[in-house]
């Protein structure tokens, strides 16, 4: 049995292609059942995010299953196969295992270390479980992928450094103040960047959020989202003495906050520190504020520098994560190999036992005068011959299941002795039988 991946991502397809093959997360039953109905596919999971669409499947015929999955992806979304084909990748065996482990560990993400992808794969797997399109192999495979991702997060620092401007601002604030639980944040502006930064600050426990904007209604609306307080734009300077962190992002052509204002505020605050974040272009905050004692000002370039530095750190940690992935691939591939080796050994023994039984029946039919002891002696001899004949091939097959030769031996034995296919689901229960041989 083989694991396959067919899909596309931000690395191989532009957004206008990705959006055409995206699956609606609330309507996964139909595509999952159609995927499982493909002749060469035995199990299936569909992962669909804004940056990737991937089909995870199992099959005994890699070539046929790959072709069918590609055709399914195009036909389901009404696309011409030749339009989609240049953007698709397909992987099988250890390459497929490696790919999914890397994806779950966020090593293949647009932003290395981002946490969302693991949750998205878990959601996709949940749908497959609901509609019973995953089986013993994909169940174990994806649980292993989840545990690999957990190892990567606990044993490396891949997700510990901020790689967005808004979150970098929060990290810097935490370095300045140690804790944010008793701090007040003032947002000057109510646009997307301010909103995103506010979410990060609230998540990290700030005590209060104040919002000011030239359009007061917008300030009211954003303040409501964070249980904050709106302030009239013309009055925000009068509230600065209450504020520990100021984040500005407006469309003003000139500074909205000047050095002289902040000097007065710092005196009112008895020189308690203030942190200013200016993510506007053109800038909202006079850079001379950085010269005021106990005032710390970062503009968008400063924050981008922090982000780039953190990205470099994440890439260093990614090397450690890759080593974890490689270690886990070997362990899982060994289990996968055993899925075919174990049933093959059982089927081989069964075939030889059928031959033994048939020949004993013929022999005893022609030797009707045999007593019980003589019959037992002949049965024991036949069993001993079978055991001796099978000892070497079973020993070789068992030892080869941990390396590439195992697959070749399995196929050879199944062909030579015309062994019937044995479902992978039986492999776990059959291991106990093999251990006794």
Coordinates of C-alpha atoms in Angstrom, one line a residue, residues 6-380:
X6 CA -1.6 15.3 -5.3
X7 CA -2.1 19.1 -5.1
X8 CA -0.9 22.6 -5.6
X9 CA 0.2 25.4 -3.3
X10 CA 1.4 29.1 -3.2
X11 CA 4.7 27.8 -4.5
X12 CA 3.2 26.3 -7.7
X13 CA 0.0 28.2 -8.5
X14 CA -1.1 31.9 -8.4
X15 CA -4.1 32.8 -6.3
X16 CA -6.4 32.9 -9.4
X17 CA -5.7 29.2 -9.9
X18 CA -5.8 28.2 -6.2
X19 CA -9.2 29.9 -5.7
X20 CA -10.7 27.9 -8.6
X21 CA -9.8 24.5 -7.1
X22 CA -10.6 25.4 -3.4
X23 CA -13.2 23.2 -1.7
X24 CA -15.8 24.8 0.5
X25 CA -15.1 23.8 4.1
X26 CA -18.8 23.4 4.9
X27 CA -19.5 21.1 2.0
X28 CA -16.8 18.4 2.1
X29 CA -19.0 15.2 2.0
X30 CA -19.6 15.3 -1.8
X31 CA -16.0 15.7 -2.9
X32 CA -14.7 13.2 -0.3
X33 CA -17.2 10.5 -1.5
X34 CA -16.3 11.2 -5.1
X35 CA -12.6 10.9 -4.3
X36 CA -13.1 7.6 -2.5
X37 CA -15.1 6.3 -5.5
X38 CA -12.1 6.5 -7.7
X39 CA -11.2 2.9 -8.7
X40 CA -7.5 3.1 -7.6
X41 CA -8.1 5.0 -4.3
X42 CA -8.7 3.2 -1.0
X43 CA -8.6 6.1 1.4
X44 CA -8.9 9.9 1.0
X45 CA -8.5 13.2 2.8
X46 CA -8.9 16.7 1.2
X47 CA -6.9 19.7 2.6
X48 CA -8.1 23.0 1.3
X49 CA -6.7 26.4 2.5
X50 CA -6.1 29.8 1.0
X51 CA -2.5 28.7 0.2
X52 CA -2.9 25.1 -0.8
X53 CA -5.2 22.4 -2.0
X54 CA -4.0 18.8 -1.5
X55 CA -5.4 15.4 -1.8
X56 CA -4.0 12.7 0.5
X57 CA -4.8 9.1 -0.6
X58 CA -3.8 5.5 -0.3
X59 CA -3.5 3.1 -3.2
X60 CA -1.8 -0.1 -4.4
X61 CA -1.5 1.4 -7.9
X62 CA 0.4 4.7 -7.6
X63 CA 0.3 5.5 -11.3
X64 CA -3.4 4.9 -11.8
X65 CA -4.4 6.7 -8.6
X66 CA -2.3 9.7 -9.4
X67 CA -3.9 10.1 -12.8
X68 CA -7.3 9.6 -11.3
X69 CA -6.8 12.2 -8.6
X70 CA -5.5 14.8 -11.0
X71 CA -8.5 14.2 -13.3
X72 CA -10.9 14.4 -10.3
X73 CA -9.4 17.7 -9.2
X74 CA -9.9 19.2 -12.6
X75 CA -13.3 17.8 -13.4
X76 CA -14.8 18.5 -10.0
X77 CA -14.0 22.2 -10.4
X78 CA -14.8 22.3 -14.2
X79 CA -11.3 23.0 -15.3
X80 CA -9.4 21.8 -18.3
X81 CA -6.8 19.2 -17.3
X82 CA -4.1 20.9 -19.4
X83 CA -4.8 24.3 -17.6
X84 CA -4.4 22.7 -14.2
X85 CA -1.6 20.2 -14.9
X86 CA 1.4 22.7 -14.9
X87 CA 0.5 23.8 -11.3
X88 CA 0.1 20.3 -9.8
X89 CA 2.7 18.2 -8.0
X90 CA 2.4 14.5 -7.1
X91 CA 4.3 12.5 -4.5
X92 CA 4.2 9.0 -3.2
X93 CA 6.0 6.8 -0.7
X94 CA 8.6 8.5 1.6
X95 CA 8.4 11.7 -0.5
X96 CA 4.7 12.0 0.3
X97 CA 5.3 11.2 3.9
X98 CA 8.0 13.9 4.1
X99 CA 5.8 16.4 2.4
X100 CA 2.8 16.0 4.7
X101 CA 5.1 16.0 7.8
X102 CA 6.7 19.3 6.6
X103 CA 3.3 20.9 5.8
X104 CA 1.9 20.0 9.2
X105 CA 5.0 21.3 10.9
X106 CA 4.7 24.6 8.9
X107 CA 8.0 24.1 7.1
X108 CA 6.3 24.4 3.7
X109 CA 4.2 27.5 4.6
X110 CA 4.4 30.9 3.1
X111 CA 5.5 32.1 6.6
X112 CA 7.6 29.3 8.2
X113 CA 6.3 28.5 11.7
X114 CA 2.8 29.9 11.3
X115 CA 0.4 27.8 13.5
X116 CA -2.8 27.9 11.4
X117 CA -1.9 25.0 8.9
X118 CA -1.9 22.3 11.6
X119 CA -5.4 23.3 12.7
X120 CA -6.5 23.3 9.1
X121 CA -5.2 19.8 8.5
X122 CA -6.9 18.6 11.7
X123 CA -10.1 20.0 10.5
X124 CA -9.7 18.3 7.1
X125 CA -9.0 15.0 8.8
X126 CA -12.1 15.5 11.0
X127 CA -14.3 15.7 7.8
X128 CA -12.7 12.5 6.5
X129 CA -13.4 10.8 9.8
X130 CA -17.0 12.0 9.8
X131 CA -17.6 10.7 6.3
X132 CA -15.5 7.6 6.8
X133 CA -13.1 8.2 3.8
X134 CA -10.0 7.7 5.9
X135 CA -8.9 4.3 7.1
X136 CA -6.2 2.6 9.2
X137 CA -3.4 4.0 7.1
X138 CA -4.4 7.7 6.8
X139 CA -5.6 7.6 10.4
X140 CA -2.3 6.6 11.7
X141 CA -0.4 8.7 9.1
X142 CA -2.1 12.0 10.0
X143 CA -1.9 11.3 13.8
X144 CA 1.8 10.8 13.2
X145 CA 1.9 14.1 11.3
X146 CA 0.3 15.8 14.2
X147 CA 2.8 14.4 16.7
X148 CA 5.7 15.4 14.4
X149 CA 4.3 19.0 14.3
X150 CA 4.1 18.9 18.1
X151 CA 7.7 17.7 18.4
X152 CA 8.8 20.5 16.0
X153 CA 7.0 23.1 18.1
X154 CA 8.3 21.8 21.5
X155 CA 11.9 21.0 20.5
X156 CA 12.6 24.0 18.3
X157 CA 12.0 27.8 18.5
X158 CA 10.4 27.9 15.0
X159 CA 7.3 29.7 16.1
X160 CA 8.7 31.9 18.9
X161 CA 9.6 35.0 17.0
X162 CA 7.1 37.4 15.5
X163 CA 7.1 37.6 11.7
X164 CA 4.3 40.1 11.2
X165 CA 4.6 43.9 11.8
X166 CA 1.6 44.0 14.1
X167 CA 2.8 41.1 16.3
X168 CA 6.4 42.4 16.3
X169 CA 5.0 45.5 17.9
X170 CA 3.5 43.4 20.7
X171 CA 6.8 41.6 21.2
X172 CA 8.7 44.8 21.5
X173 CA 6.2 46.2 24.0
X174 CA 6.5 43.1 26.1
X175 CA 10.3 43.5 26.2
X176 CA 9.9 47.1 27.3
X177 CA 7.3 46.5 30.0
X178 CA 7.8 42.9 30.9
X179 CA 4.1 42.5 31.3
X180 CA 1.1 44.1 29.5
X181 CA -1.6 43.1 32.0
X182 CA -1.8 46.6 33.6
X183 CA -1.1 48.6 30.4
X184 CA -3.4 50.9 28.4
X185 CA -3.1 51.1 24.6
X186 CA -4.2 54.0 22.4
X187 CA -4.9 53.3 18.8
X188 CA -4.7 56.5 16.6
X189 CA -6.5 55.4 13.5
X190 CA -9.0 52.6 13.0
X191 CA -7.8 50.8 9.9
X192 CA -6.9 47.2 9.3
X193 CA -3.3 47.4 10.7
X194 CA -4.6 49.1 13.9
X195 CA -7.3 46.5 14.3
X196 CA -4.8 43.6 13.8
X197 CA -2.4 45.0 16.3
X198 CA -5.2 45.6 18.8
X199 CA -6.1 41.9 18.6
X200 CA -2.6 40.9 19.4
X201 CA -2.4 43.3 22.3
X202 CA -5.8 42.1 23.7
X203 CA -4.7 38.5 23.3
X204 CA -1.6 39.3 25.3
X205 CA -3.6 40.8 28.1
X206 CA -3.6 44.6 28.0
X207 CA -5.9 46.2 30.5
X208 CA -7.6 48.7 28.3
X209 CA -7.9 49.8 24.7
X210 CA -8.6 53.4 23.7
X211 CA -9.5 54.2 20.1
X212 CA -9.4 57.6 18.3
X213 CA -10.1 58.3 14.6
X214 CA -11.0 61.4 12.5
X215 CA -14.3 59.6 11.8
X216 CA -15.7 59.1 15.3
X217 CA -18.2 56.4 14.3
X218 CA -15.3 54.2 13.1
X219 CA -13.6 54.7 16.4
X220 CA -16.8 53.7 18.3
X221 CA -17.1 50.5 16.1
X222 CA -13.5 49.4 16.6
X223 CA -13.6 50.1 20.4
X224 CA -16.7 48.0 20.8
X225 CA -14.9 45.0 19.3
X226 CA -12.3 45.1 22.1
X227 CA -14.6 46.4 25.0
X228 CA -12.6 49.6 24.7
X229 CA -13.4 53.3 24.8
X230 CA -13.7 55.7 21.8
X231 CA -12.1 59.1 22.1
X232 CA -12.8 62.2 19.9
X233 CA -9.8 62.8 17.7
X234 CA -9.5 66.4 18.7
X235 CA -9.3 65.3 22.4
X236 CA -6.9 62.4 22.2
X237 CA -3.8 64.4 23.3
X238 CA -5.6 65.2 26.6
X239 CA -5.7 61.4 27.3
X240 CA -2.1 60.6 26.6
X241 CA -1.1 60.7 30.3
X242 CA -3.3 57.6 30.8
X243 CA -1.6 55.7 28.0
X244 CA 1.4 53.4 28.1
X245 CA 1.4 52.3 24.4
X246 CA 0.5 54.4 21.4
X247 CA 0.0 52.8 18.0
X248 CA -0.6 55.1 15.1
X249 CA -1.7 54.3 11.6
X250 CA -3.6 57.1 9.9
X251 CA -3.6 58.6 6.4
X252 CA -2.6 62.1 7.7
X253 CA -0.1 64.0 5.5
X254 CA 1.7 65.4 8.6
X255 CA 2.6 64.4 12.1
X256 CA -0.4 63.9 14.5
X257 CA 1.8 63.7 17.6
X258 CA 4.8 66.0 18.3
X259 CA 7.8 66.0 20.5
X260 CA 6.6 69.0 22.7
X261 CA 3.3 67.2 23.4
X262 CA 5.0 64.1 24.6
X263 CA 7.5 66.0 26.8
X264 CA 4.6 67.4 28.7
X265 CA 2.9 64.1 29.0
X266 CA 6.0 62.4 30.3
X267 CA 6.2 65.0 33.1
X268 CA 2.5 64.3 34.0
X269 CA 3.4 60.5 34.1
X270 CA 6.3 61.2 36.4
X271 CA 8.6 59.7 33.7
X272 CA 6.9 56.4 33.5
X273 CA 7.9 54.8 30.2
X274 CA 5.9 55.1 27.0
X275 CA 6.1 53.0 23.9
X276 CA 5.2 54.5 20.5
X277 CA 4.6 52.4 17.3
X278 CA 4.2 54.3 14.1
X279 CA 3.2 52.1 11.2
X280 CA 1.9 54.8 9.0
X281 CA 3.5 56.0 5.7
X282 CA 3.9 59.0 5.8
X283 CA 4.7 58.8 9.4
X284 CA 2.2 60.0 12.1
X285 CA 4.7 60.5 15.0
X286 CA 7.5 63.0 15.1
X287 CA 10.8 60.9 15.2
X288 CA 12.3 63.4 17.7
X289 CA 10.1 61.8 20.3
X290 CA 12.8 59.1 20.5
X291 CA 15.0 61.8 22.1
X292 CA 12.6 62.2 25.0
X293 CA 13.7 60.3 28.1
X294 CA 11.7 57.1 28.8
X295 CA 10.1 57.2 25.4
X296 CA 10.6 54.5 22.9
X297 CA 9.6 55.0 19.2
X298 CA 9.6 52.4 16.5
X299 CA 8.5 53.1 12.9
X300 CA 7.5 50.6 10.2
X301 CA 11.1 50.2 9.0
X302 CA 12.2 49.4 12.5
X303 CA 9.5 46.8 12.8
X304 CA 10.3 45.3 9.4
X305 CA 13.9 45.0 10.6
X306 CA 12.7 43.0 13.6
X307 CA 10.6 40.8 11.4
X308 CA 13.5 40.1 9.0
X309 CA 15.7 39.3 11.9
X310 CA 13.1 37.0 13.3
X311 CA 12.6 35.3 10.0
X312 CA 16.3 34.5 9.9
X313 CA 16.0 32.9 13.3
X314 CA 13.1 30.9 12.2
X315 CA 15.0 29.6 9.2
X316 CA 17.8 28.5 11.6
X317 CA 15.3 26.6 13.7
X318 CA 13.8 25.1 10.5
X319 CA 17.0 23.1 10.1
X320 CA 16.5 21.5 13.4
X321 CA 12.8 20.8 12.5
X322 CA 13.9 19.2 9.2
X323 CA 16.1 16.7 11.1
X324 CA 13.1 15.8 13.3
X325 CA 11.0 15.2 10.2
X326 CA 13.6 13.0 8.6
X327 CA 13.8 10.9 11.8
X328 CA 10.1 10.5 11.9
X329 CA 9.8 9.5 8.2
X330 CA 12.0 6.4 8.8
X331 CA 9.9 5.3 11.7
X332 CA 6.6 5.7 9.9
X333 CA 7.9 4.1 6.6
X334 CA 8.9 1.1 8.6
X335 CA 5.4 0.7 9.9
X336 CA 4.0 1.2 6.3
X337 CA 6.4 -1.5 5.0
X338 CA 5.1 -3.9 7.6
X339 CA 1.5 -3.4 6.4
X340 CA 2.4 -5.3 3.3
X341 CA 5.0 -7.7 4.7
X342 CA 2.8 -9.0 7.5
X343 CA -0.2 -9.9 5.4
X344 CA 2.1 -11.4 2.7
X345 CA 3.6 -13.8 5.3
X346 CA 0.2 -14.7 6.6
X347 CA -1.1 -15.3 3.0
X348 CA 2.0 -17.4 2.1
X349 CA 1.6 -19.6 5.2
X350 CA -2.1 -20.0 4.4
X351 CA -1.3 -21.0 0.8
X352 CA 1.2 -23.6 1.9
X353 CA -1.1 -24.9 4.5
X354 CA -3.9 -25.4 1.9
X355 CA -1.4 -27.4 -0.2
X356 CA -0.4 -29.5 2.8
X357 CA -4.0 -30.2 3.7
X358 CA -5.0 -31.2 0.2
X359 CA -2.0 -33.5 -0.2
X360 CA -2.7 -35.1 3.2
X361 CA -6.3 -35.8 2.2
X362 CA -5.1 -37.5 -1.0
X363 CA -2.5 -39.6 0.9
X364 CA -4.9 -40.7 3.6
X365 CA -7.5 -41.6 1.0
X366 CA -5.1 -44.1 -0.5
X367 CA -3.8 -45.4 2.8
X368 CA -7.0 -46.3 4.7
X369 CA -5.3 -48.9 6.9
X370 CA -3.2 -46.4 8.8
X371 CA -3.7 -46.2 12.5
X372 CA -3.9 -43.0 14.5
X373 CA -0.2 -42.8 15.4
X374 CA 0.8 -43.3 11.8
X375 CA -1.5 -40.6 10.6
X376 CA -0.2 -38.2 13.2
X377 CA 3.4 -39.0 12.2
X378 CA 2.7 -38.2 8.5
X379 CA 0.9 -35.0 9.5
X380 CA 3.8 -33.9 11.6

